[in-house]
Coordinates of C-alpha atoms in Angstrom, one line a residue:
M1264 CA -76.1 104.0 72.7
P1265 CA -77.3 106.8 70.5
T1266 CA -80.9 107.8 70.8
A1267 CA -83.4 108.6 68.1
A1268 CA -82.9 112.3 68.9
D1269 CA -79.1 111.9 68.4
T1270 CA -79.6 110.2 65.1
A1271 CA -82.0 112.8 63.9
A1272 CA -79.8 115.7 64.9
M1273 CA -76.7 114.2 63.2
R1274 CA -78.7 113.4 60.0
R1275 CA -79.7 117.1 60.0
A1276 CA -76.1 118.2 60.4
I1277 CA -75.1 116.0 57.5
A1278 CA -77.8 117.6 55.3
L1279 CA -76.5 121.0 56.4
A1280 CA -73.0 120.1 55.4
T1281 CA -73.9 119.5 51.8
R1282 CA -74.9 123.2 51.4
G1283 CA -71.2 124.0 51.4
L1284 CA -70.3 121.7 48.5
G1285 CA -68.3 123.7 45.9
S1286 CA -67.5 126.7 48.2
T1287 CA -65.4 125.4 51.0
S1288 CA -62.3 123.9 49.3
P1289 CA -59.6 123.3 50.3
N1290 CA -61.5 122.9 53.6
P1291 CA -64.0 120.2 54.3
V1292 CA -67.8 120.5 54.2
V1293 CA -69.1 120.4 57.8
G1294 CA -72.5 120.7 59.4
C1295 CA -73.4 121.3 63.1
V1296 CA -76.6 121.2 65.1
V1297 CA -76.8 122.4 68.7
L1298 CA -79.6 121.2 71.0
D1299 CA -80.1 123.0 74.3
A1300 CA -80.2 121.3 77.7
A1301 CA -83.9 120.3 77.2
G1302 CA -83.1 118.6 73.9
E1303 CA -84.6 121.3 71.7
T1304 CA -82.8 122.7 68.6
A1305 CA -81.1 125.9 69.6
G1306 CA -78.8 126.6 66.6
E1307 CA -77.7 125.2 63.2
G1308 CA -74.8 126.0 60.9
W1309 CA -72.5 124.8 58.2
H1310 CA -69.1 125.8 56.8
Q1311 CA -70.0 128.2 54.1
R1312 CA -66.7 129.3 52.6
A1313 CA -63.0 128.8 53.0
G1314 CA -61.6 131.3 55.5
G1315 CA -65.0 131.9 57.0
P1316 CA -66.4 130.7 60.3
H1317 CA -66.6 126.9 60.8
A1318 CA -69.9 125.1 61.2
E1319 CA -69.7 125.0 65.0
V1320 CA -69.2 128.8 65.2
H1321 CA -72.3 129.5 63.1
A1322 CA -74.4 127.1 65.1
L1323 CA -73.2 128.5 68.5
R1324 CA -73.9 132.0 67.4
A1325 CA -77.4 131.0 66.5
A1326 CA -77.8 129.2 69.8
G1327 CA -76.5 131.9 72.0
E1328 CA -76.9 131.3 75.7
R1329 CA -79.1 128.3 75.0
A1330 CA -75.9 126.4 74.0
R1331 CA -74.8 126.2 77.7
G1332 CA -75.3 122.7 79.0
G1333 CA -76.4 121.5 75.6
T1334 CA -75.2 119.0 73.0
A1335 CA -73.4 119.8 69.7
Y1336 CA -73.7 117.3 66.8
V1337 CA -70.9 117.8 64.2
T1338 CA -70.2 115.8 61.0
L1339 CA -66.4 116.1 61.5
E1340 CA -64.4 116.0 64.7
P1341 CA -64.0 119.7 65.9
C1342 CA -60.7 121.2 64.9
N1343 CA -58.0 121.8 67.4
H1344 CA -55.8 124.3 65.6
T1345 CA -55.7 128.0 64.8
G1346 CA -55.6 128.8 61.1
R1347 CA -57.7 131.6 59.5
T1348 CA -60.2 130.9 62.2
G1349 CA -59.8 129.8 65.8
P1350 CA -60.1 126.2 67.1
C1351 CA -63.7 124.9 67.2
A1352 CA -62.9 122.8 70.3
R1353 CA -62.1 126.1 72.2
A1354 CA -65.3 127.7 70.9
L1355 CA -67.4 124.8 72.1
L1356 CA -65.8 125.0 75.5
D1357 CA -66.3 128.7 75.8
A1358 CA -70.0 128.3 74.9
G1359 CA -70.5 125.8 77.8
I1360 CA -71.4 122.8 75.6
A1361 CA -71.7 119.8 77.9
R1362 CA -71.7 117.0 75.2
V1363 CA -70.2 116.7 71.7
V1364 CA -71.2 114.0 69.2
Y1365 CA -69.3 113.8 66.0
A1366 CA -69.5 111.5 63.0
V1367 CA -66.0 111.3 61.4
G1368 CA -62.6 111.7 63.1
D1369 CA -60.4 114.4 61.6
P1370 CA -57.6 112.8 59.6
N1371 CA -55.7 116.0 59.1
P1372 CA -52.7 115.9 61.4
Q1373 CA -52.7 119.7 61.7
A1374 CA -56.3 119.8 63.0
T1375 CA -57.0 116.6 64.8
G1376 CA -57.1 116.3 68.6
G1377 CA -60.3 118.3 69.2
A1378 CA -62.0 115.3 70.8
D1379 CA -59.1 114.8 73.3
T1380 CA -59.1 118.5 74.2
L1381 CA -62.8 118.5 74.9
R1382 CA -62.6 115.3 77.0
A1383 CA -59.8 116.7 79.1
A1384 CA -62.0 119.7 79.9
G1385 CA -64.8 117.5 81.1
V1386 CA -67.0 117.4 78.1
Q1387 CA -68.7 114.2 77.2
V1388 CA -67.5 113.3 73.7
E1389 CA -68.8 110.5 71.4
G1390 CA -67.6 109.7 67.9
G1391 CA -68.7 107.6 65.0
L1392 CA -72.5 108.4 64.8
L1393 CA -73.6 108.0 61.1
A1394 CA -70.0 108.0 60.1
E1395 CA -70.6 106.3 56.7
E1396 CA -73.3 108.9 55.8
A1397 CA -71.1 111.8 56.8
E1398 CA -68.0 110.3 54.9
A1399 CA -70.1 110.0 51.7
G1400 CA -70.9 113.8 51.9
N1401 CA -67.2 114.7 52.6
T1402 CA -65.5 112.2 50.4
A1403 CA -63.6 114.6 48.3
W1404 CA -61.8 116.3 51.2
L1405 CA -61.2 113.0 53.1
T1406 CA -59.7 111.4 49.9
S1407 CA -57.4 114.4 49.5
V1408 CA -56.2 114.2 53.0
R1409 CA -55.8 110.5 53.2
L1410 CA -54.2 110.0 49.6
G1411 CA -52.6 113.3 49.0
R1412 CA -54.4 113.7 45.7
P1413 CA -57.8 115.1 44.6
H1414 CA -60.9 112.9 44.6
V1415 CA -61.8 112.0 41.0
T1416 CA -65.3 111.6 39.6
W1417 CA -65.6 110.4 36.0
K1418 CA -68.8 111.6 34.4
Y1419 CA -70.0 110.5 31.0
A1420 CA -73.2 110.4 29.0
A1421 CA -73.9 107.5 26.7
T1422 CA -76.6 105.6 24.9
L1423 CA -78.0 102.4 26.5
D1424 CA -75.5 100.4 24.4
G1425 CA -72.6 102.5 25.7
R1426 CA -72.0 104.8 22.8
T1427 CA -71.0 108.5 23.3
A1428 CA -71.6 109.5 19.8
A1429 CA -72.8 108.1 16.4
A1430 CA -70.4 106.6 13.8
D1431 CA -70.2 109.9 12.0
G1432 CA -69.1 111.7 15.2
T1433 CA -72.4 113.5 16.0
S1434 CA -73.3 113.5 19.6
R1435 CA -75.7 116.4 20.4
W1436 CA -77.8 115.6 22.2
I1437 CA -77.6 112.1 23.6
S1438 CA -78.8 113.0 27.0
S1439 CA -81.8 115.0 28.0
A1440 CA -81.9 118.7 29.0
E1441 CA -82.4 117.7 32.6
A1442 CA -79.4 115.4 32.6
R1443 CA -77.3 118.2 31.1
A1444 CA -78.5 120.6 33.8
D1445 CA -77.6 118.0 36.4
V1446 CA -74.0 118.0 35.0
H1447 CA -73.8 121.7 35.8
R1448 CA -74.6 120.7 39.5
L1449 CA -71.7 118.3 39.4
R1450 CA -69.4 121.0 38.0
A1451 CA -70.5 123.5 40.7
E1452 CA -69.5 120.9 43.4
A1453 CA -66.0 120.3 41.9
D1454 CA -62.9 122.3 42.3
A1455 CA -61.7 121.5 38.8
V1456 CA -63.3 120.2 35.6
L1457 CA -60.9 118.2 33.4
A1458 CA -60.9 117.5 29.7
G1459 CA -58.4 116.4 27.1
S1460 CA -57.3 117.9 23.7
G1461 CA -59.4 115.3 21.8
T1462 CA -62.6 116.5 23.5
L1463 CA -61.6 120.1 22.8
R1464 CA -61.1 119.4 19.1
A1465 CA -64.3 117.5 18.7
D1466 CA -66.8 119.5 20.9
D1467 CA -65.2 122.8 21.8
P1468 CA -66.7 122.5 25.3
H1469 CA -67.2 125.5 27.6
L1470 CA -66.7 123.5 30.9
A1471 CA -68.1 126.4 33.0
V1472 CA -71.1 126.3 35.3
R1473 CA -74.4 127.6 34.1
G1474 CA -77.8 127.8 35.8
V1475 CA -76.6 127.1 39.3
E1476 CA -77.3 130.0 41.6
G1477 CA -74.4 131.2 43.7
A1478 CA -72.0 128.6 42.1
V1479 CA -68.3 129.1 42.5
Q1480 CA -66.8 128.5 39.0
P1481 CA -64.4 125.5 39.0
L1482 CA -60.9 125.7 37.5
R1483 CA -61.2 124.4 33.9
V1484 CA -58.1 122.1 33.3
V1485 CA -57.3 121.3 29.7
L1486 CA -54.7 118.6 28.9
D1487 CA -52.9 119.4 25.6
A1488 CA -49.4 118.1 25.3
A1489 CA -48.6 120.1 22.3
A1490 CA -50.6 123.2 23.3
G1491 CA -52.4 123.0 20.0
I1492 CA -55.5 124.5 21.4
R1493 CA -57.1 127.3 19.3
P1494 CA -56.9 130.8 20.9
T1495 CA -60.6 131.1 20.2
A1496 CA -61.6 128.0 22.1
R1497 CA -64.5 128.5 24.3
V1498 CA -62.6 127.2 27.4
L1499 CA -60.3 130.1 27.1
D1500 CA -63.0 132.8 27.7
D1501 CA -63.2 134.7 31.1
A1502 CA -66.3 132.8 32.4
A1503 CA -64.1 130.7 34.7
P1504 CA -60.4 130.3 35.3
T1505 CA -58.5 128.0 33.0
L1506 CA -55.3 125.9 33.4
L1507 CA -53.6 124.6 30.3
V1508 CA -51.4 121.5 31.1
A1509 CA -48.8 121.3 28.3
G1510 CA -45.6 119.4 27.7
E1511 CA -42.3 120.9 28.8
D1512 CA -41.3 121.9 25.3
A1513 CA -44.8 123.0 24.0
D1514 CA -45.0 126.4 22.3
T1515 CA -47.7 128.5 23.9
R1516 CA -46.9 131.9 22.3
H1517 CA -50.0 131.8 20.3
L1518 CA -52.4 131.7 23.4
P1519 CA -54.0 134.8 25.1
G1520 CA -51.7 136.4 27.6
G1521 CA -53.9 135.5 30.6
V1522 CA -53.8 131.8 30.2
D1523 CA -52.3 129.9 33.1
V1524 CA -49.9 127.2 31.9
L1525 CA -48.7 124.2 33.9
R1526 CA -45.9 122.2 32.3
L1527 CA -45.5 118.6 33.0
P1528 CA -43.1 115.9 31.7
L1529 CA -44.5 113.4 29.1
H1530 CA -44.2 109.6 29.3
D1531 CA -44.4 108.0 25.9
G1532 CA -46.2 111.2 24.7
R1533 CA -48.7 111.2 27.6
F1534 CA -49.0 112.9 30.9
G1535 CA -48.6 110.8 34.0
V1536 CA -52.0 110.7 35.8
H1537 CA -50.4 110.8 39.2
D1538 CA -48.0 113.6 38.2
L1539 CA -51.1 115.6 37.1
L1540 CA -53.1 114.9 40.3
T1541 CA -50.1 115.8 42.5
A1542 CA -49.7 119.1 40.7
L1543 CA -53.4 119.9 41.1
H1544 CA -53.4 119.0 44.7
A1545 CA -50.5 121.4 45.3
R1546 CA -52.7 124.1 43.7
A1547 CA -55.4 123.3 46.5
V1548 CA -57.6 121.3 44.1
R1549 CA -59.3 118.7 46.2
S1550 CA -61.9 117.4 43.8
V1551 CA -61.8 116.8 40.0
L1552 CA -64.7 116.2 37.6
L1553 CA -63.3 114.2 34.7
E1554 CA -65.5 115.0 31.7
G1555 CA -63.7 113.8 28.6
G1556 CA -62.9 111.9 26.7
A1557 CA -62.7 108.1 26.5
T1558 CA -58.9 108.0 26.2
L1559 CA -58.4 110.2 29.2
A1560 CA -60.9 108.2 31.3
G1561 CA -59.1 105.0 30.3
A1562 CA -55.8 106.4 31.5
F1563 CA -57.3 107.4 34.8
A1564 CA -59.0 103.9 35.2
A1565 CA -55.7 102.2 34.4
A1566 CA -53.9 104.3 37.0
G1567 CA -56.5 103.4 39.7
A1568 CA -57.4 107.1 40.0
I1569 CA -61.2 107.1 39.6
D1570 CA -63.0 107.3 42.9
R1571 CA -66.5 107.7 41.6
V1572 CA -68.4 107.1 38.3
V1573 CA -71.5 109.1 37.4
G1574 CA -73.1 107.8 34.2
Y1575 CA -76.1 109.3 32.4
L1576 CA -77.7 106.5 30.3
A1577 CA -80.1 107.7 27.6
P1578 CA -82.8 105.4 26.2
V1579 CA -81.1 105.4 22.8
L1580 CA -79.4 102.7 20.7
L1581 CA -76.7 103.5 18.1
G1582 CA -75.0 100.2 17.5
A1583 CA -71.8 101.8 16.3
G1584 CA -69.7 104.8 17.4
P1585 CA -67.1 105.5 20.1
A1586 CA -67.4 103.8 23.5
A1587 CA -67.5 105.7 26.7
L1588 CA -64.3 104.2 28.0
A1589 CA -61.1 103.5 25.9
D1590 CA -58.2 101.2 26.8
A1591 CA -57.9 101.0 30.6
G1592 CA -55.2 98.3 30.6
I1593 CA -57.8 95.5 31.1
T1594 CA -57.2 92.5 29.0
T1595 CA -59.3 89.8 30.7
I1596 CA -62.5 89.6 32.6
T1597 CA -60.7 88.8 35.8
E1598 CA -59.0 92.2 35.6
A1599 CA -62.4 94.1 35.2
L1600 CA -62.8 97.1 37.4
R1601 CA -65.9 96.1 39.5
L1602 CA -68.1 98.8 40.9
D1603 CA -70.6 99.1 43.7
V1604 CA -73.7 101.0 42.5
T1605 CA -74.6 103.5 45.2
E1606 CA -77.6 105.3 43.5
V1607 CA -79.9 105.0 40.5
V1608 CA -82.1 108.0 39.7
R1609 CA -84.3 109.0 36.8
I1610 CA -83.2 112.3 35.5
G1611 CA -85.5 113.5 32.7
T1612 CA -85.8 110.6 30.3
D1613 CA -82.4 109.3 31.4
L1614 CA -81.0 107.2 34.1
R1615 CA -78.2 108.5 36.4
I1616 CA -76.1 105.7 37.8
T1617 CA -73.6 106.5 40.5
A1618 CA -71.0 103.9 41.5
K1619 CA -67.6 103.6 43.1
P1620 CA -64.9 101.0 42.5
K1621 CA -64.8 98.0 44.8
E1622 CA -61.7 97.6 46.9
R1623 CA -59.3 95.3 45.1

């Protein structure tokens, strides 16, 4: 039975793990807290970047000799393989840790087995503490391992009556400055930001991160079947890497020489959502922020490929204009995509509502 001290230490490890969001991909975010034999905090750490030391190593280094006979709390089962770094299960054994408590079992077949290795060496091992909280913070990586595709967040900003622009097409600015700044945080936490050609033509978005200190710029992914994007489009500057997804026969000779082009087959003039996600996963993209527009969001919803919705609702009424979501293949109320609201927060003058689809 976990004690109050166990719960507090794991909750601290979960908070530490979030510091790695946006910088560890294609690896998971992981946090670790080491308590000494007397139950006092001896060391803390988190996985800071792909290829760097794992959370356990950082925490053990901070703890030093105080780790011997202590307890390590880790948000993900300690790894059991040698990649760019050594196995964390071995590091815990070498440090003399007597007890390991982890939140979520490692679903990666290449790295799992750390708990068994530790038990076989005489370490007391317990799993599942605050598993739901730890999963929520690591959902992108877990989705990518379990489903073989990136985790997809659909973000949109709309008026209270669901309009993303006025009838004449004007849309700046529906949401508050605070909400727009929060979107940059979402971008900084994602591996890729995705937009369609309609959004590019209408808004000429930049899609890079601004105002987030130390942010790793995400890959800007632009879907443009005919490759009709203007060479002067803001998304083609050098502020962040850009991937243009074009049809197999699209002419891209007018584009700047440094543009990376991914060619995919078209189905009735459109890209297959799962074809796209499979291709991005092969490029080590583990999380995608879907920013626009309504047609693209509808296609992802119809394909069952939206894992999280983040909507910024402004206290504005328009009465006419484009809706946030276009055709999603839903024709009757019984087919509606039902959501579980996980958070409602005031951001500036707006509401940010976070939800995830219910299991069907």
